PDB file of C-alpha atoms in Angstrom:
ATOM      1  CA  UNK A   1       0.000   0.000   0.000  1.00  0.00           C
ATOM      2  CA  UNK A   2       1.474   3.327  -1.071  1.00  0.00           C
ATOM      3  CA  UNK A   3       1.316   5.732   1.862  1.00  0.00           C
ATOM      4  CA  UNK A   4       0.960   9.420   0.997  1.00  0.00           C
ATOM      5  CA  UNK A   5       3.151  10.436   3.936  1.00  0.00           C
ATOM      6  CA  UNK A   6       5.922   8.084   2.851  1.00  0.00           C
ATOM      7  CA  UNK A   7       5.757   9.317  -0.739  1.00  0.00           C
ATOM      8  CA  UNK A   8       5.906  12.941   0.434  1.00  0.00           C
ATOM      9  CA  UNK A   9       8.950  12.277   2.600  1.00  0.00           C
ATOM     10  CA  UNK A  10      10.730  10.633  -0.336  1.00  0.00           C
ATOM     11  CA  UNK A  11       9.896  13.357  -2.831  1.00  0.00           C
ATOM     12  CA  UNK A  12      13.265  14.452  -4.373  1.00  0.00           C
ATOM     13  CA  UNK A  13      12.403  18.156  -4.198  1.00  0.00           C
ATOM     14  CA  UNK A  14      11.526  17.954  -0.516  1.00  0.00           C
ATOM     15  CA  UNK A  15      14.646  15.938   0.317  1.00  0.00           C
ATOM     16  CA  UNK A  16      16.915  18.282  -1.662  1.00  0.00           C
ATOM     17  CA  UNK A  17      15.519  21.326   0.131  1.00  0.00           C
ATOM     18  CA  UNK A  18      15.947  19.682   3.514  1.00  0.00           C
ATOM     19  CA  UNK A  19      19.516  18.603   2.742  1.00  0.00           C
ATOM     20  CA  UNK A  20      20.507  22.098   1.618  1.00  0.00           C
ATOM     21  CA  UNK A  21      18.840  23.724   4.631  1.00  0.00           C
ATOM     22  CA  UNK A  22      20.563  21.410   7.097  1.00  0.00           C
ATOM     23  CA  UNK A  23      24.030  22.022   5.671  1.00  0.00           C
ATOM     24  CA  UNK A  24      23.461  25.793   5.723  1.00  0.00           C
ATOM     25  CA  UNK A  25      22.371  25.467   9.334  1.00  0.00           C
ATOM     26  CA  UNK A  26      25.810  24.061  10.123  1.00  0.00           C
ATOM     27  CA  UNK A  27      25.101  20.338  10.164  1.00  0.00           C
ATOM     28  CA  UNK A  28      27.810  18.195   8.596  1.00  0.00           C
ATOM     29  CA  UNK A  29      26.871  15.414   6.174  1.00  0.00           C
ATOM     30  CA  UNK A  30      28.218  12.727   8.499  1.00  0.00           C
ATOM     31  CA  UNK A  31      25.921  13.870  11.325  1.00  0.00           C
ATOM     32  CA  UNK A  32      22.673  14.016   9.353  1.00  0.00           C
ATOM     33  CA  UNK A  33      21.664  10.398  10.155  1.00  0.00           C
ATOM     34  CA  UNK A  34      22.136  11.081  13.873  1.00  0.00           C
ATOM     35  CA  UNK A  35      19.568  13.879  13.986  1.00  0.00           C
ATOM     36  CA  UNK A  36      16.896  12.358  11.731  1.00  0.00           C
ATOM     37  CA  UNK A  37      14.312   9.955  12.986  1.00  0.00           C
ATOM     38  CA  UNK A  38      14.605   6.495  11.509  1.00  0.00           C
ATOM     39  CA  UNK A  39      11.899   6.225   8.847  1.00  0.00           C
ATOM     40  CA  UNK A  40      11.254   2.645   7.716  1.00  0.00           C
ATOM     41  CA  UNK A  41      14.668   1.483   6.513  1.00  0.00           C
ATOM     42  CA  UNK A  42      16.226   4.960   6.739  1.00  0.00           C
ATOM     43  CA  UNK A  43      16.807   5.423   3.024  1.00  0.00           C
ATOM     44  CA  UNK A  44      18.291   8.592   1.621  1.00  0.00           C
ATOM     45  CA  UNK A  45      20.141   9.879   4.678  1.00  0.00           C
ATOM     46  CA  UNK A  46      23.650   8.617   3.975  1.00  0.00           C
ATOM     47  CA  UNK A  47      26.535  11.065   3.942  1.00  0.00           C
ATOM     48  CA  UNK A  48      27.076  10.982   0.178  1.00  0.00           C
ATOM     49  CA  UNK A  49      23.348  11.066  -0.547  1.00  0.00           C
ATOM     50  CA  UNK A  50      22.852  14.161   1.588  1.00  0.00           C
ATOM     51  CA  UNK A  51      25.832  15.804  -0.119  1.00  0.00           C
ATOM     52  CA  UNK A  52      24.447  15.037  -3.590  1.00  0.00           C
ATOM     53  CA  UNK A  53      21.004  16.309  -2.672  1.00  0.00           C
ATOM     54  CA  UNK A  54      22.476  19.517  -1.216  1.00  0.00           C
ATOM     55  CA  UNK A  55      24.453  20.104  -4.431  1.00  0.00           C
ATOM     56  CA  UNK A  56      21.260  19.791  -6.486  1.00  0.00           C
ATOM     57  CA  UNK A  57      19.365  22.170  -4.215  1.00  0.00           C
ATOM     58  CA  UNK A  58      22.149  24.777  -4.067  1.00  0.00           C
ATOM     59  CA  UNK A  59      22.623  24.600  -7.846  1.00  0.00           C
ATOM     60  CA  UNK A  60      18.942  25.371  -8.183  1.00  0.00           C
ATOM     61  CA  UNK A  61      19.273  28.305  -5.784  1.00  0.00           C
ATOM     62  CA  UNK A  62      22.314  29.613  -7.690  1.00  0.00           C
ATOM     63  CA  UNK A  63      20.377  29.559 -10.947  1.00  0.00           C
ATOM     64  CA  UNK A  64      17.482  31.370  -9.289  1.00  0.00           C
ATOM     65  CA  UNK A  65      19.831  33.914  -7.710  1.00  0.00           C
ATOM     66  CA  UNK A  66      21.590  34.738 -10.973  1.00  0.00           C
ATOM     67  CA  UNK A  67      18.424  35.084 -13.043  1.00  0.00           C
ATOM     68  CA  UNK A  68      15.878  36.574 -10.669  1.00  0.00           C
ATOM     69  CA  UNK A  69      14.277  39.917 -11.403  1.00  0.00           C
ATOM     70  CA  UNK A  70      12.781  42.372  -8.945  1.00  0.00           C
ATOM     71  CA  UNK A  71       9.791  43.555 -10.931  1.00  0.00           C
ATOM     72  CA  UNK A  72       9.169  47.256 -10.543  1.00  0.00           C
ATOM     73  CA  UNK A  73      11.411  47.671  -7.521  1.00  0.00           C
ATOM     74  CA  UNK A  74      13.892  50.538  -7.783  1.00  0.00           C
ATOM     75  CA  UNK A  75      17.157  50.693  -5.871  1.00  0.00           C
ATOM     76  CA  UNK A  76      18.264  54.255  -5.105  1.00  0.00           C
ATOM     77  CA  UNK A  77      21.133  52.994  -2.898  1.00  0.00           C
ATOM     78  CA  UNK A  78      23.665  50.316  -3.839  1.00  0.00           C
ATOM     79  CA  UNK A  79      26.303  48.878  -1.498  1.00  0.00           C
ATOM     80  CA  UNK A  80      29.247  47.101  -3.159  1.00  0.00           C
ATOM     81  CA  UNK A  81      32.022  45.202  -1.395  1.00  0.00           C
ATOM     82  CA  UNK A  82      33.936  41.932  -1.630  1.00  0.00           C
ATOM     83  CA  UNK A  83      33.525  38.721   0.365  1.00  0.00           C
ATOM     84  CA  UNK A  84      36.309  36.148   0.418  1.00  0.00           C
ATOM     85  CA  UNK A  85      35.925  32.380   0.000  1.00  0.00           C
ATOM     86  CA  UNK A  86      39.146  30.426   0.098  1.00  0.00           C
ATOM     87  CA  UNK A  87      41.670  32.316  -2.006  1.00  0.00           C
ATOM     88  CA  UNK A  88      38.966  33.993  -4.111  1.00  0.00           C
ATOM     89  CA  UNK A  89      36.986  37.178  -3.686  1.00  0.00           C
ATOM     90  CA  UNK A  90      33.424  37.757  -4.844  1.00  0.00           C
ATOM     91  CA  UNK A  91      32.356  41.343  -5.511  1.00  0.00           C
ATOM     92  CA  UNK A  92      28.792  41.579  -4.215  1.00  0.00           C
ATOM     93  CA  UNK A  93      26.060  44.202  -4.554  1.00  0.00           C
ATOM     94  CA  UNK A  94      23.171  44.910  -2.181  1.00  0.00           C
ATOM     95  CA  UNK A  95      20.341  47.233  -3.143  1.00  0.00           C
ATOM     96  CA  UNK A  96      18.117  49.319  -0.882  1.00  0.00           C
ATOM     97  CA  UNK A  97      14.679  49.981  -2.350  1.00  0.00           C
ATOM     98  CA  UNK A  98      12.358  52.955  -1.814  1.00  0.00           C
ATOM     99  CA  UNK A  99      10.939  51.502   1.389  1.00  0.00           C
ATOM    100  CA  UNK A 100      14.377  50.868   2.907  1.00  0.00           C
ATOM    101  CA  UNK A 101      14.247  47.080   2.381  1.00  0.00           C
ATOM    102  CA  UNK A 102      17.545  45.392   1.477  1.00  0.00           C
ATOM    103  CA  UNK A 103      17.992  42.935  -1.389  1.00  0.00           C
ATOM    104  CA  UNK A 104      21.055  40.936  -2.464  1.00  0.00           C
ATOM    105  CA  UNK A 105      21.401  41.776  -6.161  1.00  0.00           C
ATOM    106  CA  UNK A 106      24.321  39.763  -7.558  1.00  0.00           C
ATOM    107  CA  UNK A 107      27.965  38.786  -7.155  1.00  0.00           C
ATOM    108  CA  UNK A 108      30.886  38.394  -9.523  1.00  0.00           C
ATOM    109  CA  UNK A 109      34.103  36.440  -9.036  1.00  0.00           C
ATOM    110  CA  UNK A 110      37.073  38.785  -8.999  1.00  0.00           C
ATOM    111  CA  UNK A 111      38.243  41.650  -6.826  1.00  0.00           C
ATOM    112  CA  UNK A 112      37.321  45.212  -5.940  1.00  0.00           C
ATOM    113  CA  UNK A 113      40.852  46.029  -7.144  1.00  0.00           C
ATOM    114  CA  UNK A 114      39.904  44.847 -10.647  1.00  0.00           C
ATOM    115  CA  UNK A 115      37.791  47.362 -12.571  1.00  0.00           C
ATOM    116  CA  UNK A 116      36.878  44.716 -15.174  1.00  0.00           C
ATOM    117  CA  UNK A 117      35.183  42.550 -12.541  1.00  0.00           C
ATOM    118  CA  UNK A 118      33.272  45.522 -11.152  1.00  0.00           C
ATOM    119  CA  UNK A 119      32.174  46.562 -14.645  1.00  0.00           C
ATOM    120  CA  UNK A 120      30.844  43.065 -15.365  1.00  0.00           C
ATOM    121  CA  UNK A 121      28.837  43.153 -12.160  1.00  0.00           C
ATOM    122  CA  UNK A 122      27.332  46.545 -12.973  1.00  0.00           C
ATOM    123  CA  UNK A 123      26.678  45.606 -16.616  1.00  0.00           C
ATOM    124  CA  UNK A 124      24.866  42.416 -15.587  1.00  0.00           C
ATOM    125  CA  UNK A 125      22.645  44.371 -13.217  1.00  0.00           C
ATOM    126  CA  UNK A 126      21.808  46.882 -15.949  1.00  0.00           C
ATOM    127  CA  UNK A 127      21.043  44.120 -18.475  1.00  0.00           C
ATOM    128  CA  UNK A 128      18.701  42.427 -16.005  1.00  0.00           C
ATOM    129  CA  UNK A 129      16.908  45.727 -15.419  1.00  0.00           C
ATOM    130  CA  UNK A 130      17.952  45.884 -11.769  1.00  0.00           C
ATOM    131  CA  UNK A 131      19.847  49.170 -12.198  1.00  0.00           C
ATOM    132  CA  UNK A 132      18.913  52.138 -14.362  1.00  0.00           C
ATOM    133  CA  UNK A 133      21.507  52.853 -17.052  1.00  0.00           C
ATOM    134  CA  UNK A 134      20.598  56.543 -16.781  1.00  0.00           C
ATOM    135  CA  UNK A 135      21.867  56.663 -13.207  1.00  0.00           C
ATOM    136  CA  UNK A 136      20.121  58.268 -10.262  1.00  0.00           C
ATOM    137  CA  UNK A 137      21.754  55.932  -7.716  1.00  0.00           C
ATOM    138  CA  UNK A 138      23.888  56.442  -4.622  1.00  0.00           C
ATOM    139  CA  UNK A 139      26.779  53.958  -4.407  1.00  0.00           C
ATOM    140  CA  UNK A 140      28.287  53.253  -0.984  1.00  0.00           C
ATOM    141  CA  UNK A 141      31.784  51.769  -1.375  1.00  0.00           C
ATOM    142  CA  UNK A 142      34.935  51.218   0.661  1.00  0.00           C
ATOM    143  CA  UNK A 143      36.996  53.553  -1.513  1.00  0.00           C
ATOM    144  CA  UNK A 144      38.675  51.059  -3.870  1.00  0.00           C
ATOM    145  CA  UNK A 145      40.051  52.892  -6.916  1.00  0.00           C
ATOM    146  CA  UNK A 146      39.144  50.162  -9.404  1.00  0.00           C
ATOM    147  CA  UNK A 147      35.566  50.022  -8.110  1.00  0.00           C
ATOM    148  CA  UNK A 148      35.280  53.795  -8.297  1.00  0.00           C
ATOM    149  CA  UNK A 149      36.632  53.733 -11.864  1.00  0.00           C
ATOM    150  CA  UNK A 150      34.122  51.044 -12.877  1.00  0.00           C
ATOM    151  CA  UNK A 151      31.242  53.145 -11.536  1.00  0.00           C
ATOM    152  CA  UNK A 152      32.497  56.217 -13.399  1.00  0.00           C
ATOM    153  CA  UNK A 153      33.002  54.292 -16.650  1.00  0.00           C
ATOM    154  CA  UNK A 154      29.533  52.752 -16.422  1.00  0.00           C
ATOM    155  CA  UNK A 155      27.449  55.695 -15.226  1.00  0.00           C
ATOM    156  CA  UNK A 156      29.605  58.775 -15.744  1.00  0.00           C
ATOM    157  CA  UNK A 157      28.404  61.682 -13.595  1.00  0.00           C
ATOM    158  CA  UNK A 158      24.814  60.448 -13.331  1.00  0.00           C
ATOM    159  CA  UNK A 159      25.339  58.786  -9.924  1.00  0.00           C
ATOM    160  CA  UNK A 160      26.632  59.819  -6.512  1.00  0.00           C
ATOM    161  CA  UNK A 161      29.317  57.954  -4.544  1.00  0.00           C
ATOM    162  CA  UNK A 162      29.638  57.850  -0.763  1.00  0.00           C
ATOM    163  CA  UNK A 163      32.964  56.579   0.523  1.00  0.00           C
ATOM    164  CA  UNK A 164      32.920  54.588   3.735  1.00  0.00           C
ATOM    165  CA  UNK A 165      33.770  56.841   6.665  1.00  0.00           C
ATOM    166  CA  UNK A 166      35.184  53.980   8.754  1.00  0.00           C
ATOM    167  CA  UNK A 167      37.528  52.805   5.987  1.00  0.00           C
ATOM    168  CA  UNK A 168      38.821  56.349   5.497  1.00  0.00           C
ATOM    169  CA  UNK A 169      39.375  56.807   9.216  1.00  0.00           C
ATOM    170  CA  UNK A 170      41.302  53.521   9.474  1.00  0.00           C
ATOM    171  CA  UNK A 171      43.418  54.335   6.409  1.00  0.00           C
ATOM    172  CA  UNK A 172      44.559  57.630   7.931  1.00  0.00           C
ATOM    173  CA  UNK A 173      44.994  56.077  11.388  1.00  0.00           C
ATOM    174  CA  UNK A 174      47.447  53.525   9.995  1.00  0.00           C
ATOM    175  CA  UNK A 175      49.756  56.380   8.999  1.00  0.00           C
ATOM    176  CA  UNK A 176      49.861  57.914  12.481  1.00  0.00           C
ATOM    177  CA  UNK A 177      51.745  56.876  15.628  1.00  0.00           C
ATOM    178  CA  UNK A 178      49.715  55.267  18.388  1.00  0.00           C
ATOM    179  CA  UNK A 179      49.722  58.285  20.692  1.00  0.00           C
ATOM    180  CA  UNK A 180      48.157  60.464  17.949  1.00  0.00           C
ATOM    181  CA  UNK A 181      45.343  58.154  16.929  1.00  0.00           C
ATOM    182  CA  UNK A 182      42.824  58.827  19.689  1.00  0.00           C
ATOM    183  CA  UNK A 183      42.950  62.580  19.173  1.00  0.00           C
ATOM    184  CA  UNK A 184      42.687  62.142  15.415  1.00  0.00           C
ATOM    185  CA  UNK A 185      39.625  59.864  15.710  1.00  0.00           C
ATOM    186  CA  UNK A 186      37.869  62.348  17.963  1.00  0.00           C
ATOM    187  CA  UNK A 187      38.529  65.242  15.603  1.00  0.00           C
ATOM    188  CA  UNK A 188      37.597  63.171  12.546  1.00  0.00           C
ATOM    189  CA  UNK A 189      34.263  62.161  14.082  1.00  0.00           C
ATOM    190  CA  UNK A 190      33.568  65.728  15.167  1.00  0.00           C
ATOM    191  CA  UNK A 191      34.281  66.996  11.648  1.00  0.00           C
ATOM    192  CA  UNK A 192      32.003  64.458  10.015  1.00  0.00           C
ATOM    193  CA  UNK A 193      29.244  65.178  12.550  1.00  0.00           C
ATOM    194  CA  UNK A 194      28.915  68.755  11.306  1.00  0.00           C
ATOM    195  CA  UNK A 195      25.402  69.273   9.990  1.00  0.00           C
ATOM    196  CA  UNK A 196      26.302  71.433   7.008  1.00  0.00           C
ATOM    197  CA  UNK A 197      28.603  70.700   4.071  1.00  0.00           C
ATOM    198  CA  UNK A 198      30.474  73.968   4.580  1.00  0.00           C
ATOM    199  CA  UNK A 199      31.084  73.242   8.265  1.00  0.00           C
ATOM    200  CA  UNK A 200      32.340  69.713   7.576  1.00  0.00           C
ATOM    201  CA  UNK A 201      34.651  70.877   4.782  1.00  0.00           C
ATOM    202  CA  UNK A 202      36.129  73.584   7.022  1.00  0.00           C
ATOM    203  CA  UNK A 203      36.698  71.114   9.874  1.00  0.00           C
ATOM    204  CA  UNK A 204      38.418  68.592   7.606  1.00  0.00           C
ATOM    205  CA  UNK A 205      40.625  71.307   6.065  1.00  0.00           C
ATOM    206  CA  UNK A 206      41.724  72.359   9.545  1.00  0.00           C
ATOM    207  CA  UNK A 207      42.449  68.754  10.513  1.00  0.00           C
ATOM    208  CA  UNK A 208      44.457  68.217   7.327  1.00  0.00           C
ATOM    209  CA  UNK A 209      46.530  71.381   7.880  1.00  0.00           C
ATOM    210  CA  UNK A 210      47.274  70.334  11.457  1.00  0.00           C
ATOM    211  CA  UNK A 211      48.472  66.923  10.276  1.00  0.00           C
ATOM    212  CA  UNK A 212      50.787  68.552   7.728  1.00  0.00           C
ATOM    213  CA  UNK A 213      52.079  71.014  10.311  1.00  0.00           C
ATOM    214  CA  UNK A 214      52.917  68.172  12.704  1.00  0.00           C
ATOM    215  CA  UNK A 215      54.846  66.382   9.964  1.00  0.00           C
ATOM    216  CA  UNK A 216      52.335  63.652   9.086  1.00  0.00           C
ATOM    217  CA  UNK A 217      52.161  64.415   5.387  1.00  0.00           C
ATOM    218  CA  UNK A 218      51.214  60.861   4.363  1.00  0.00           C
ATOM    219  CA  UNK A 219      48.231  60.951   6.727  1.00  0.00           C
ATOM    220  CA  UNK A 220      47.218  64.388   5.451  1.00  0.00           C
ATOM    221  CA  UNK A 221      47.439  63.182   1.844  1.00  0.00           C
ATOM    222  CA  UNK A 222      45.341  60.115   2.660  1.00  0.00           C
ATOM    223  CA  UNK A 223      42.704  62.311   4.307  1.00  0.00           C
ATOM    224  CA  UNK A 224      42.599  64.619   1.280  1.00  0.00           C
ATOM    225  CA  UNK A 225      42.183  61.748  -1.202  1.00  0.00           C
ATOM    226  CA  UNK A 226      38.520  61.325  -2.099  1.00  0.00           C
ATOM    227  CA  UNK A 227      37.491  63.772   0.604  1.00  0.00           C
ATOM    228  CA  UNK A 228      34.698  65.236  -1.521  1.00  0.00           C
ATOM    229  CA  UNK A 229      33.043  61.804  -1.798  1.00  0.00           C
ATOM    230  CA  UNK A 230      33.349  61.399   1.946  1.00  0.00           C
ATOM    231  CA  UNK A 231      30.833  64.242   2.271  1.00  0.00           C
ATOM    232  CA  UNK A 232      28.350  63.167  -0.402  1.00  0.00           C
ATOM    233  CA  UNK A 233      25.521  62.747   2.110  1.00  0.00           C
ATOM    234  CA  UNK A 234      26.213  66.255   3.415  1.00  0.00           C
ATOM    235  CA  UNK A 235      25.913  67.510  -0.149  1.00  0.00           C
ATOM    236  CA  UNK A 236      22.597  65.669  -0.531  1.00  0.00           C
ATOM    237  CA  UNK A 237      21.463  67.213   2.788  1.00  0.00           C
ATOM    238  CA  UNK A 238      20.728  63.845   4.369  1.00  0.00           C
ATOM    239  CA  UNK A 239      20.893  63.938   8.157  1.00  0.00           C
ATOM    240  CA  UNK A 240      20.158  61.855  11.219  1.00  0.00           C
ATOM    241  CA  UNK A 241      19.750  58.092  11.244  1.00  0.00           C
ATOM    242  CA  UNK A 242      19.741  57.585   7.466  1.00  0.00           C
ATOM    243  CA  UNK A 243      23.022  59.455   7.140  1.00  0.00           C
ATOM    244  CA  UNK A 244      24.528  57.239   9.830  1.00  0.00           C
ATOM    245  CA  UNK A 245      23.235  54.117   8.026  1.00  0.00           C
ATOM    246  CA  UNK A 246      24.618  55.036   4.605  1.00  0.00           C
ATOM    247  CA  UNK A 247      27.974  56.617   5.469  1.00  0.00           C
ATOM    248  CA  UNK A 248      29.669  53.238   6.034  1.00  0.00           C
ATOM    249  CA  UNK A 249      29.631  49.797   4.407  1.00  0.00           C
ATOM    250  CA  UNK A 250      28.477  48.200   7.683  1.00  0.00           C
ATOM    251  CA  UNK A 251      25.213  47.071   6.078  1.00  0.00           C
ATOM    252  CA  UNK A 252      26.885  44.834   3.512  1.00  0.00           C
ATOM    253  CA  UNK A 253      29.593  43.701   5.931  1.00  0.00           C
ATOM    254  CA  UNK A 254      26.877  42.592   8.359  1.00  0.00           C
ATOM    255  CA  UNK A 255      25.348  40.487   5.580  1.00  0.00           C
ATOM    256  CA  UNK A 256      28.734  38.914   4.868  1.00  0.00           C
ATOM    257  CA  UNK A 257      29.114  38.079   8.555  1.00  0.00           C
ATOM    258  CA  UNK A 258      25.756  36.288   8.503  1.00  0.00           C
ATOM    259  CA  UNK A 259      26.708  34.392   5.331  1.00  0.00           C
ATOM    260  CA  UNK A 260      30.115  33.362   6.725  1.00  0.00           C
ATOM    261  CA  UNK A 261      28.400  31.845   9.755  1.00  0.00           C
ATOM    262  CA  UNK A 262      26.448  29.528   7.453  1.00  0.00           C
ATOM    263  CA  UNK A 263      29.642  28.634   5.583  1.00  0.00           C
ATOM    264  CA  UNK A 264      31.638  27.907   8.733  1.00  0.00           C
ATOM    265  CA  UNK A 265      31.694  24.117   8.315  1.00  0.00           C
ATOM    266  CA  UNK A 266      33.119  24.154   4.788  1.00  0.00           C
ATOM    267  CA  UNK A 267      36.789  23.397   5.384  1.00  0.00           C
ATOM    268  CA  UNK A 268      37.950  23.022   1.806  1.00  0.00           C
ATOM    269  CA  UNK A 269      36.951  25.003  -1.252  1.00  0.00           C
ATOM    270  CA  UNK A 270      37.619  22.947  -4.377  1.00  0.00           C
ATOM    271  CA  UNK A 271      36.076  24.675  -7.397  1.00  0.00           C
ATOM    272  CA  UNK A 272      34.599  28.039  -8.276  1.00  0.00           C
ATOM    273  CA  UNK A 273      31.274  26.335  -8.974  1.00  0.00           C
ATOM    274  CA  UNK A 274      31.181  25.003  -5.416  1.00  0.00           C
ATOM    275  CA  UNK A 275      31.921  28.482  -4.036  1.00  0.00           C
ATOM    276  CA  UNK A 276      29.193  30.081  -6.131  1.00  0.00           C
ATOM    277  CA  UNK A 277      26.623  27.481  -5.011  1.00  0.00           C
ATOM    278  CA  UNK A 278      27.350  27.948  -1.331  1.00  0.00           C
ATOM    279  CA  UNK A 279      27.603  31.738  -1.579  1.00  0.00           C
ATOM    280  CA  UNK A 280      24.296  32.096  -3.428  1.00  0.00           C
ATOM    281  CA  UNK A 281      22.512  29.787  -0.970  1.00  0.00           C
ATOM    282  CA  UNK A 282      23.979  31.512   2.092  1.00  0.00           C
ATOM    283  CA  UNK A 283      23.209  35.013   0.792  1.00  0.00           C
ATOM    284  CA  UNK A 284      19.618  34.078  -0.026  1.00  0.00           C
ATOM    285  CA  UNK A 285      19.261  32.614   3.467  1.00  0.00           C
ATOM    286  CA  UNK A 286      20.801  35.706   5.074  1.00  0.00           C
ATOM    287  CA  UNK A 287      18.552  37.960   2.998  1.00  0.00           C
ATOM    288  CA  UNK A 288      15.490  36.530   4.731  1.00  0.00           C
ATOM    289  CA  UNK A 289      16.571  38.054   8.050  1.00  0.00           C
ATOM    290  CA  UNK A 290      17.480  41.505   6.698  1.00  0.00           C
ATOM    291  CA  UNK A 291      15.606  44.433   8.180  1.00  0.00           C
ATOM    292  CA  UNK A 292      14.883  47.783   6.676  1.00  0.00           C
ATOM    293  CA  UNK A 293      17.596  50.431   6.770  1.00  0.00           C
ATOM    294  CA  UNK A 294      17.404  52.564   9.934  1.00  0.00           C
ATOM    295  CA  UNK A 295      16.097  55.985   8.939  1.00  0.00           C
ATOM    296  CA  UNK A 296      14.207  54.614   5.921  1.00  0.00           C
ATOM    297  CA  UNK A 297      11.500  57.266   6.362  1.00  0.00           C
ATOM    298  CA  UNK A 298      13.971  59.721   4.815  1.00  0.00           C
ATOM    299  CA  UNK A 299      14.309  57.678   1.609  1.00  0.00           C
ATOM    300  CA  UNK A 300      11.909  59.938  -0.380  1.00  0.00           C
ATOM    301  CA  UNK A 301      14.103  62.918   0.500  1.00  0.00           C
ATOM    302  CA  UNK A 302      17.208  61.057  -0.677  1.00  0.00           C
ATOM    303  CA  UNK A 303      15.550  60.005  -3.944  1.00  0.00           C
ATOM    304  CA  UNK A 304      14.476  63.589  -4.648  1.00  0.00           C
ATOM    305  CA  UNK A 305      18.020  64.808  -3.947  1.00  0.00           C
ATOM    306  CA  UNK A 306      19.536  62.220  -6.293  1.00  0.00           C
ATOM    307  CA  UNK A 307      17.220  63.344  -9.104  1.00  0.00           C
ATOM    308  CA  UNK A 308      17.845  67.047  -8.498  1.00  0.00           C
ATOM    309  CA  UNK A 309      19.375  68.753 -11.582  1.00  0.00           C
ATOM    310  CA  UNK A 310      21.477  70.947  -9.274  1.00  0.00           C
ATOM    311  CA  UNK A 311      23.774  67.965  -8.624  1.00  0.00           C
TER     312      UNK A 311
END
């Protein structure tokens, strides 16, 4: 007698989904039989079987990830950064829609130091209709020159770029002696906290002159580099919580941290295909727990500023 329950439990789709979910949850293939109840003769729960089923499920998720569209959703804000797997780096993009919700858009194997990789990522997003080729976006990046060049080559002057405040602070800090760092961090934070663009620019100019006067020319040069893009949100007149949310790459780094937790049991990365499967599955899983950007009620103001012809 064919039992409906038994047939359902042995459905390949169901088993593949369960295998993929258990591996992402941190369960190793060898321990799967220990945590499953023994059903009849216990078929389909061997180590190799679970591994094969997980590969099928993650391959399916990778295909979905790479081809999915977002309908009429628009993404005024794009975060781009790299996440490492083994010896490889995957340049990843996260979009923030009009309501402040976050979506993982795509990833590309390469490096943020390679403009070609970044261009491929941006071109793919444009071809899929995720990004508008006419611009109107705010890109939040860590300050990589190749990534910045790729954005400029792809969109020209039709987008705005916000460099990560924390990355800039750390870059300058590394060029200062230990006893100078605390004072510098306090002055840097105070300068960035200025409410107006003019006030922030004046404070940073004073800080840069003081660094030069004290003989820290390398630190002063590092602070000057890309300083105008450090104050993009000031120029857009975005304040409060939304400004704090968008001035760093913490949002995308938090996603990477969540994804790495799900990848923690993978001890050996063999092929690029394996990396892409696991990364897509972990990012899709992490995406489910993403919350809206703090300060999202100011998103209409940001969108209006990005479309302003005065910029």
